[in-house]
Short mmCIF file of C-alpha atoms in Angstrom, two decimals:
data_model
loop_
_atom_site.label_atom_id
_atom_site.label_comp_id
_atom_site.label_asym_id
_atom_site.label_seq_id
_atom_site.Cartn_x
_atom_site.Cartn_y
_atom_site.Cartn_z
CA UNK K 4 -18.02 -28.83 -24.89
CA UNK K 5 -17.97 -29.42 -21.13
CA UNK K 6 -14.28 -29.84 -21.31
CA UNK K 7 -13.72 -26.41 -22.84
CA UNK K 8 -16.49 -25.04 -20.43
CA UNK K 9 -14.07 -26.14 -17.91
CA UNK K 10 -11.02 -25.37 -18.89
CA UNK K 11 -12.51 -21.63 -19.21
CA UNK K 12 -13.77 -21.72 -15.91
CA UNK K 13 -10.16 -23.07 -14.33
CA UNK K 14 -8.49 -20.37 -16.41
CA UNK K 15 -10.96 -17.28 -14.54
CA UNK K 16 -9.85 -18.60 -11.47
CA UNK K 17 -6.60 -18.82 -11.89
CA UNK K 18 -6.36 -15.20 -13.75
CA UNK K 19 -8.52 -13.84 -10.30
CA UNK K 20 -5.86 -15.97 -7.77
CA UNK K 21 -2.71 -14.29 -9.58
CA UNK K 22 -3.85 -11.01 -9.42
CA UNK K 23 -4.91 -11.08 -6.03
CA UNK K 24 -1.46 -12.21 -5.60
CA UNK K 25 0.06 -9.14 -7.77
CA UNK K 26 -2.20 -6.57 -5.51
CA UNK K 27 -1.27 -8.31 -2.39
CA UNK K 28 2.29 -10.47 -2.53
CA UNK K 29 1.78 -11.60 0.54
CA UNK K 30 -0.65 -14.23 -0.83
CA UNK K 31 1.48 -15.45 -3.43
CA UNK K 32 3.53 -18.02 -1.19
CA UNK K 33 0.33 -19.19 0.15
CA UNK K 34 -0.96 -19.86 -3.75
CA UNK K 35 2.48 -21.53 -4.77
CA UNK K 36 3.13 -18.54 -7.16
CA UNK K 37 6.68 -17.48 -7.74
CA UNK K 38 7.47 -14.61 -5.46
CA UNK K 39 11.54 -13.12 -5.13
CA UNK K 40 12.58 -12.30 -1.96
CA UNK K 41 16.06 -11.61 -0.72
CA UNK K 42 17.44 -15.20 -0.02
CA UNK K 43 19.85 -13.48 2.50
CA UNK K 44 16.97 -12.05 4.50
CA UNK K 45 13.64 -13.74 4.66
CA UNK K 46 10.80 -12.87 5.66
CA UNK K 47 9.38 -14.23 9.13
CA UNK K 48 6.73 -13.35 11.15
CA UNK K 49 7.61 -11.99 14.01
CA UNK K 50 6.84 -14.18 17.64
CA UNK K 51 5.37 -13.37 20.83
CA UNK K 52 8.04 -11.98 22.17
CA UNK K 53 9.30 -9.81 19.56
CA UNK K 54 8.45 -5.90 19.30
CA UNK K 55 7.10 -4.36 16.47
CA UNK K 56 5.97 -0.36 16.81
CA UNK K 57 4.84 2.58 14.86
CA UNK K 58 7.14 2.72 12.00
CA UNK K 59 5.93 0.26 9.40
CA UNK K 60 9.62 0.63 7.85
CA UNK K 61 11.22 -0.65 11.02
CA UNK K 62 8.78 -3.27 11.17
CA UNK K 63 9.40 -4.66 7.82
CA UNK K 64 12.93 -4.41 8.35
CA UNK K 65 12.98 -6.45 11.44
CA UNK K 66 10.56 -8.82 10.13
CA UNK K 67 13.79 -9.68 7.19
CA UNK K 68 16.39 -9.47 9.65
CA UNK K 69 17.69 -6.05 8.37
CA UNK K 70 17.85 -5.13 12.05
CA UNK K 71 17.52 -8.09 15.09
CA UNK K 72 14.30 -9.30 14.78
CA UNK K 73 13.76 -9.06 18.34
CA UNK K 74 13.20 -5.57 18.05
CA UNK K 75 15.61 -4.54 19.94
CA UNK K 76 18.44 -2.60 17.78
CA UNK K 77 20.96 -0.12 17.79
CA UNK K 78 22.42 3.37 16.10
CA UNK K 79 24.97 1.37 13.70
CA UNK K 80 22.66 -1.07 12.56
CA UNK K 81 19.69 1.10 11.97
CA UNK K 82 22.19 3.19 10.18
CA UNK K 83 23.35 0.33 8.27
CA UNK K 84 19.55 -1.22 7.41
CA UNK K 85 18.67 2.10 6.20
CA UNK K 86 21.11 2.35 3.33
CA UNK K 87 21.32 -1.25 2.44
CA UNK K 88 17.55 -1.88 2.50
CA UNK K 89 15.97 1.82 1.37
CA UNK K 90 18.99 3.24 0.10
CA UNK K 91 18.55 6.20 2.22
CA UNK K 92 22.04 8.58 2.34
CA UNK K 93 23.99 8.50 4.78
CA UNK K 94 22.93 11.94 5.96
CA UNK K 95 19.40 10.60 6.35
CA UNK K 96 19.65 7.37 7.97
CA UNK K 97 22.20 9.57 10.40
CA UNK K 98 19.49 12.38 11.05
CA UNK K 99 16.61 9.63 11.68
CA UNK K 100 18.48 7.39 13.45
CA UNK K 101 19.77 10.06 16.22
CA UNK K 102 16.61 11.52 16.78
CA UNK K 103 14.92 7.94 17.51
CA UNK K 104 17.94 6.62 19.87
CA UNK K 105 18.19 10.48 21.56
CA UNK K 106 14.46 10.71 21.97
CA UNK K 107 12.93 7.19 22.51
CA UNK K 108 16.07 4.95 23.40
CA UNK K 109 19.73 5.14 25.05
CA UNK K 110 22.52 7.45 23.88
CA UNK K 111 24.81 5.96 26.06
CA UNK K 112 24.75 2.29 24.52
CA UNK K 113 23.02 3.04 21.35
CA UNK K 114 20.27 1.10 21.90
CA UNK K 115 16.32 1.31 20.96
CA UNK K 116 13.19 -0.59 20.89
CA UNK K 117 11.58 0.16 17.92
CA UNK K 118 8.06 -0.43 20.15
CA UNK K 119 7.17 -0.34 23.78
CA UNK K 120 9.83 -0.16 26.88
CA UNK K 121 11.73 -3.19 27.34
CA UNK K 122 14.20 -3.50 30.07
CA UNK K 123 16.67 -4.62 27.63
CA UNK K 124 17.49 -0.67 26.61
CA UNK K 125 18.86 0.82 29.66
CA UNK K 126 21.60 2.55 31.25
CA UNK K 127 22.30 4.47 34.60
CA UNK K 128 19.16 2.83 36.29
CA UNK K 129 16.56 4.36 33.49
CA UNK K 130 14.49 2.90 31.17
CA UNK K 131 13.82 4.67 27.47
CA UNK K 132 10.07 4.40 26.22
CA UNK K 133 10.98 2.96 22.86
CA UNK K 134 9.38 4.21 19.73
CA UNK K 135 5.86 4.05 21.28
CA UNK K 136 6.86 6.82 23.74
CA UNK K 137 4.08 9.70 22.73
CA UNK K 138 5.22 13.07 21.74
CA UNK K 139 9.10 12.43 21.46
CA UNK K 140 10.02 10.97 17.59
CA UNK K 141 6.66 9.34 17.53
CA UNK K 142 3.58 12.31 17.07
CA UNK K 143 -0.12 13.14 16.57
CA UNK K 144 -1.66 12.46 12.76
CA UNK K 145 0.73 9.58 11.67
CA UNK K 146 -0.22 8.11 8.34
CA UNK K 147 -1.64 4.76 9.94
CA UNK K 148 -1.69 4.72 13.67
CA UNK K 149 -4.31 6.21 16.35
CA UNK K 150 -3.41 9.64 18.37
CA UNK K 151 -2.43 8.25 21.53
CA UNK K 152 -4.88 9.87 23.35
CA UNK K 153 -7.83 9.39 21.31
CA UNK K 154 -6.77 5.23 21.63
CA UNK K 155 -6.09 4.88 25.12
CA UNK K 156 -2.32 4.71 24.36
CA UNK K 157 -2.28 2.62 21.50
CA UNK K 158 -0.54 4.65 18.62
CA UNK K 159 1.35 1.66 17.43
CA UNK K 160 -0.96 -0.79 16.28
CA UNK K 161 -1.99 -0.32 12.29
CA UNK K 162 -5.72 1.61 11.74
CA UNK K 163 -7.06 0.37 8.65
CA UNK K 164 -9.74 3.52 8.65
CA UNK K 165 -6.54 5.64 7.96
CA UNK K 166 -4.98 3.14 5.48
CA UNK K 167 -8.12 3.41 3.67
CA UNK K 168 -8.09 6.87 3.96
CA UNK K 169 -5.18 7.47 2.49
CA UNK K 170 -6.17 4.18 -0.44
CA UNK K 171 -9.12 6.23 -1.38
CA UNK K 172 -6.95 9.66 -1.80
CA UNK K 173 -4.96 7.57 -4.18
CA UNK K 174 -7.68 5.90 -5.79
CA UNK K 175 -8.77 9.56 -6.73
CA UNK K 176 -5.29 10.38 -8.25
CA UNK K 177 -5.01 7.57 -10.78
CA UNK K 178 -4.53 5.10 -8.38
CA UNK K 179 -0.98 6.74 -8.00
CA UNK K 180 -0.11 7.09 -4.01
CA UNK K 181 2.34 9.89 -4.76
CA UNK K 182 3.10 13.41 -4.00
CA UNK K 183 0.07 14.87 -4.74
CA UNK K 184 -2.36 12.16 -3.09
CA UNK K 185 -0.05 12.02 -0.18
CA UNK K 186 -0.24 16.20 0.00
CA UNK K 187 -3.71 15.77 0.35
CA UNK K 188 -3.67 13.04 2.72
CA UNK K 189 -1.41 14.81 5.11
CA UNK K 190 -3.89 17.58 5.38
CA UNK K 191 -6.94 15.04 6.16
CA UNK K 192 -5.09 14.03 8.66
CA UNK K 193 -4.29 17.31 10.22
CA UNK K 194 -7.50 18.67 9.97
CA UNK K 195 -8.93 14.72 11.47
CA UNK K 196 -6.39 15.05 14.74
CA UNK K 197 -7.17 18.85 15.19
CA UNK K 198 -11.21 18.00 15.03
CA UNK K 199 -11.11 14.75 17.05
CA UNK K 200 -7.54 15.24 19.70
CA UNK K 201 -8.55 17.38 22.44
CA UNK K 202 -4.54 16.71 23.19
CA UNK K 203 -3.41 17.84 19.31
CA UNK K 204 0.02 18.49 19.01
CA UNK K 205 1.70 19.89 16.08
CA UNK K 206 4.96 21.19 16.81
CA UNK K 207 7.23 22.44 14.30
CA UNK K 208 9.08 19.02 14.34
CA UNK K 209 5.83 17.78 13.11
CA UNK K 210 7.18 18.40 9.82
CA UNK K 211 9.32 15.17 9.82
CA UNK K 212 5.40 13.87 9.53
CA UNK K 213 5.70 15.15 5.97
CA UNK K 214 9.12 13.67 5.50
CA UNK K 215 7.66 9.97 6.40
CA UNK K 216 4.49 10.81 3.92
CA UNK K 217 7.42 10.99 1.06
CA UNK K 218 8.74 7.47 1.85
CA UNK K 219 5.21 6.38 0.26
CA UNK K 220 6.12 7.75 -3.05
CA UNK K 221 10.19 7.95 -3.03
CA UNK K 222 11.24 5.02 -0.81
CA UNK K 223 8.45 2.24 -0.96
CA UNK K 224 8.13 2.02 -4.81
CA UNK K 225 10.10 -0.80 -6.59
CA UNK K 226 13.22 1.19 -8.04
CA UNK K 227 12.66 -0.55 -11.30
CA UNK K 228 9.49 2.14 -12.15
CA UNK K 229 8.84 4.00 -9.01
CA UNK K 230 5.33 3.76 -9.65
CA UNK K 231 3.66 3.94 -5.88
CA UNK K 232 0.83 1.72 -6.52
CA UNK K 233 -1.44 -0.27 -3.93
CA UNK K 234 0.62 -3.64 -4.81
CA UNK K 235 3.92 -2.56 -3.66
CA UNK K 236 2.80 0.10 -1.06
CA UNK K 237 0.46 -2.48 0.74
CA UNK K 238 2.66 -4.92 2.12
CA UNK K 239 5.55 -2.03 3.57
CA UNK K 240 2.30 -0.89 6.02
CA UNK K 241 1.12 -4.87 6.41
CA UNK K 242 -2.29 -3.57 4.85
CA UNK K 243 -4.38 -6.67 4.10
CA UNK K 244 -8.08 -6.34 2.46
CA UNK K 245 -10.89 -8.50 3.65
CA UNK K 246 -13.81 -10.11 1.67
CA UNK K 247 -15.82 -7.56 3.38
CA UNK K 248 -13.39 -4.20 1.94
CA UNK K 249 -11.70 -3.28 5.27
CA UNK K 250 -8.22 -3.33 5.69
CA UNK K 251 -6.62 -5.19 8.43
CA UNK K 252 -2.99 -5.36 9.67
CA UNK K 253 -0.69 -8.21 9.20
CA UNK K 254 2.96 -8.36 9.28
CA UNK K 255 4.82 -6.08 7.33
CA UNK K 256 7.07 -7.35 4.63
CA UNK K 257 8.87 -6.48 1.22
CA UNK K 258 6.99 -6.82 -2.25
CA UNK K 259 7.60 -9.78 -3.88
CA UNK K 260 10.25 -8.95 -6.59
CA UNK K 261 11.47 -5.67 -5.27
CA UNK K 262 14.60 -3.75 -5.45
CA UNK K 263 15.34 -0.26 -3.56
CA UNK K 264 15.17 3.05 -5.46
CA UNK K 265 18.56 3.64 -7.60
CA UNK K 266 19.81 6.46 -6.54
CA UNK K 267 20.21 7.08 -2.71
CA UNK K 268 17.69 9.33 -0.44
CA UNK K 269 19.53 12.56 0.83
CA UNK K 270 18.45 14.92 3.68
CA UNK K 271 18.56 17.61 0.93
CA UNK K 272 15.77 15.09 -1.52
CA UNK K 273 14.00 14.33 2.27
CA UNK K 274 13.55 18.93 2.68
CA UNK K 275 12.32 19.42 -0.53
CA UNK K 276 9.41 16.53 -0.69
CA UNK K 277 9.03 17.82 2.98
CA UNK K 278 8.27 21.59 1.66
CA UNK K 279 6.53 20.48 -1.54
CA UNK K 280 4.19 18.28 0.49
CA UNK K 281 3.70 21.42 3.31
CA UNK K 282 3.90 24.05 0.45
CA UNK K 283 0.40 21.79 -0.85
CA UNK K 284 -1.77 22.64 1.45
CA UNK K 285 -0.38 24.58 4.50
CA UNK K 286 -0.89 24.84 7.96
CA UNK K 287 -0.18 26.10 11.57
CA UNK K 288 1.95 24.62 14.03
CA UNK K 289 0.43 24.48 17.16
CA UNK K 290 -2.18 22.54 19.37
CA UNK K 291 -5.32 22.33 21.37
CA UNK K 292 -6.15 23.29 24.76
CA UNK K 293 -7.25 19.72 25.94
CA UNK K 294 -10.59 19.94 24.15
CA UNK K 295 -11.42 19.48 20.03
CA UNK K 296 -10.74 21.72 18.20
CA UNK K 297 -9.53 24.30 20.70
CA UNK K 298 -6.52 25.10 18.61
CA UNK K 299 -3.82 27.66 19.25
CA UNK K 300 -1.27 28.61 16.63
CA UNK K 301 2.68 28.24 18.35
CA UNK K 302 4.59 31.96 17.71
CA UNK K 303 7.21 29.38 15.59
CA UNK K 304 5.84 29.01 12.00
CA UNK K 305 7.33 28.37 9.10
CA UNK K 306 7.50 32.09 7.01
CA UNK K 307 7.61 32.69 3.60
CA UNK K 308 11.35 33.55 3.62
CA UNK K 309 12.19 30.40 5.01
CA UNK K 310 10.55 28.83 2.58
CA UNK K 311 13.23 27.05 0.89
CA UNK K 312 14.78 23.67 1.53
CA UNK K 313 17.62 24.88 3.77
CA UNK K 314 14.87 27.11 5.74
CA UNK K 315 12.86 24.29 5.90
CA UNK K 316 15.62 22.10 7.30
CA UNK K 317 16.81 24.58 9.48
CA UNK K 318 13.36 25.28 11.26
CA UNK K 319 13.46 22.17 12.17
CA UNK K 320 16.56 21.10 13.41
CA UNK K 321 15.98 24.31 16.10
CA UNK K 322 12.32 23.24 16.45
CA UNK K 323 13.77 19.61 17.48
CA UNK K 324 16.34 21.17 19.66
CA UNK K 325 13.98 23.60 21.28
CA UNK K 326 11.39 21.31 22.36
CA UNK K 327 13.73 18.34 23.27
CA UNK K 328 13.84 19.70 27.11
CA UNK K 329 9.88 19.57 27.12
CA UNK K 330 9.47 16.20 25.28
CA UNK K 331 11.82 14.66 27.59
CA UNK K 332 10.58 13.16 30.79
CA UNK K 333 13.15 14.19 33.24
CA UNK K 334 12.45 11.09 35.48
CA UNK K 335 13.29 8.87 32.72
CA UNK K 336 16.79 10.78 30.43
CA UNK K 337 18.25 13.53 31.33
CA UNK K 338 17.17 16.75 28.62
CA UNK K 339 21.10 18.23 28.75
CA UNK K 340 22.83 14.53 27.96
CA UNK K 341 19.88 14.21 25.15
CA UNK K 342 20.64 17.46 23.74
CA UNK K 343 24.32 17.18 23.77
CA UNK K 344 23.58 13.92 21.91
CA UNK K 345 21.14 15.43 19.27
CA UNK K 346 23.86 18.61 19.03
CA UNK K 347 27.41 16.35 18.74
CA UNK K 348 25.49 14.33 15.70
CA UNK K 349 23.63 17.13 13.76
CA UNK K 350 25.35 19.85 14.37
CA UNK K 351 27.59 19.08 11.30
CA UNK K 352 24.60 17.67 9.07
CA UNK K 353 22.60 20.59 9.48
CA UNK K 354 25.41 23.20 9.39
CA UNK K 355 27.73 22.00 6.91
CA UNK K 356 24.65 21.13 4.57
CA UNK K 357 22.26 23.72 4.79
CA UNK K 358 23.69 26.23 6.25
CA UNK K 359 22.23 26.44 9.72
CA UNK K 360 23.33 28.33 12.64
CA UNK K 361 25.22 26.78 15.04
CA UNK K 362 23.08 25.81 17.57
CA UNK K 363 22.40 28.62 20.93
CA UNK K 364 22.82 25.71 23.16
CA UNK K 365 26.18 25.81 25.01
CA UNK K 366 26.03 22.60 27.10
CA UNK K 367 28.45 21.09 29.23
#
């Protein structure tokens, strides 16, 4: 009788030790539990020395080698990671990957940190701020890291407040994180930044912010169900649970057994999650006045007749290009080589695509 008491009791455990292991994969090699992962690029933690920043997708690709694990990269190979590992389109991974070396790293070499400065991007005696540069790709209400100035600077380290946040909007929506808990979170996240940021900025560029909510649901699921549930969203933002419910940060890495979505991202797929998630619960683009909630609505919104996926594209592409010369520290790059950059690259994306205007900037 004892043996069969036993023999129970071994079985519990191991039934509660496997599917810790299914809601969090990063336990399973700890466990001894069979977990794929590509043999070509494994996972490793990154060392002191190594940046990690904002973007838990750049960190999870670095930490597999998709992109040098230093985290120090360039426009080819974040081009490259971005199709082989997400199976973004080219179109995307050539939008994104522009606007983060133009706006945070070099144009002239190619180069970017996907975290803080490092001496390692430079030309012509300057020094790009890397992905951690405030206000530039990087932007107020992310999904998981601080408003720079409500942390002292530090909007690049993961919050597990806003992970949970965003765990208990899909625990409300069957568990599901997808469109329609994501929608949701979005606006709790606006309406957090515009209570709490006496600095709030939501500039009509802001709506890329919607654009990296739909990676959640379209890029981060295994492409064998694209079901966006906790076990396979989790380890993409490094979001660990503790014995005491809070979620802490730890590496980011690829679910164990994953494969990428089947059919590849496009800038036109990126507009329309990016209007259906806006579209959800609206708001204004604008700001505060240095204290909370002293918000003033910018004279550039999106309108109902440009509410369609090439409006939607379009108003941002000139919102980019219209507040590149502000967001750019003229001590540190040049605003007319960064727009001639952004302009040379888009221009034919945005134009050929959807339609939009060639841009009013005539620069030399």
């Amino acid at each position: 009788m004892m043996y069969y008491k036993s023999s129970a009791i071994i079985f519990f455990i191991w039934i509660i030790l496997v599917e810790q292991c299914i809601s969090f994969p990063h336990l399973a090699s700890k466990l001894g539990l069979k977990c794929n992962q590509p043999s070509d690029h494994p996972f490793i933690p990154p060392g002191p020395n190594d940046i990690r920043g904002p973007c838990p997708g750049l960190n999870t690709a670095a930490n597999h080698g998709y992109i040098n694990r230093t985290g120090i990269t360039n426009f080819d190979e974040l081009v490259t990671m971005q199709q082989d590992l997400y199976n973004f389109a080219s179109d995307t991974a050539i939008v994104l990957t522009t606007l983060g070396v133009a706006l945070d790293g070099d144009p002239i070499t190619g180069k970017l940190s996907i975290g803080r400065q490092s001496s390692d991007v430079s030309s012509n005696s300057t020094t790009p701020p890397g992905l951690n540069g405030h206000n530039r790709f990087e932007g107020d209400a992310s999904l998981t890291r601080n408003d720079f100035y409500l942390a002292n600077g530090n909007n690049f380290l993961f919050n597990g407040t806003l992970f949970k946040m965003m765990y208990d909007r899909a625990r409300e929506n069957n568990d599901l994180f997808d469109w329609e808990a994501m929608a949701q979170f979005r606006y709790d996240r606006y309406q957090q930044s515009k209570a709490e940021d006496g600095q709030f900025v939501f500039a009509p560029p802001a709506l890329l912010l919607y654009g990296a909510a739909s990676f959640v649901y379209e890029v981060f699921p295994n492409g064998t169900d694209m079901v966006p549930r906790l076990n396979v969203i989790s380890p993409f933002f490094g979001a660990q649970k503790t014995d005491c419910g809070e979620w802490r940060g730890v590496p980011e890495r690829i679910p164990c057994n994953w494969v990428k979505r089947k059919t590849p991202y496009s800038l036109v797929n990126v507009s329309e999650q990016m209007l259906k998630l806006f579209l959800a619960n609206p708001v204004l683009f604008g700001g505060n006045n240095g204290t909370r909630n002293s918000f003033t609505a910018y004279p550039q919104q999106l309108e109902t007749n440009n509410q369609t996926v090439s409006g939607t594209a379009c108003f941002i592409y000139q919102g980019i290009l219209s507040a590149t010369s502000l967001e750019v520290d003229a001590g540190v790059t040049e605003a007319v080589p960064v727009l001639n950059y952004l302009i040379k690259k888009l221009d034919p994306i945005f134009g050929d695509q959807f339609g939009c205007p060639s841009t009013k900037f005539n620069l030399t």
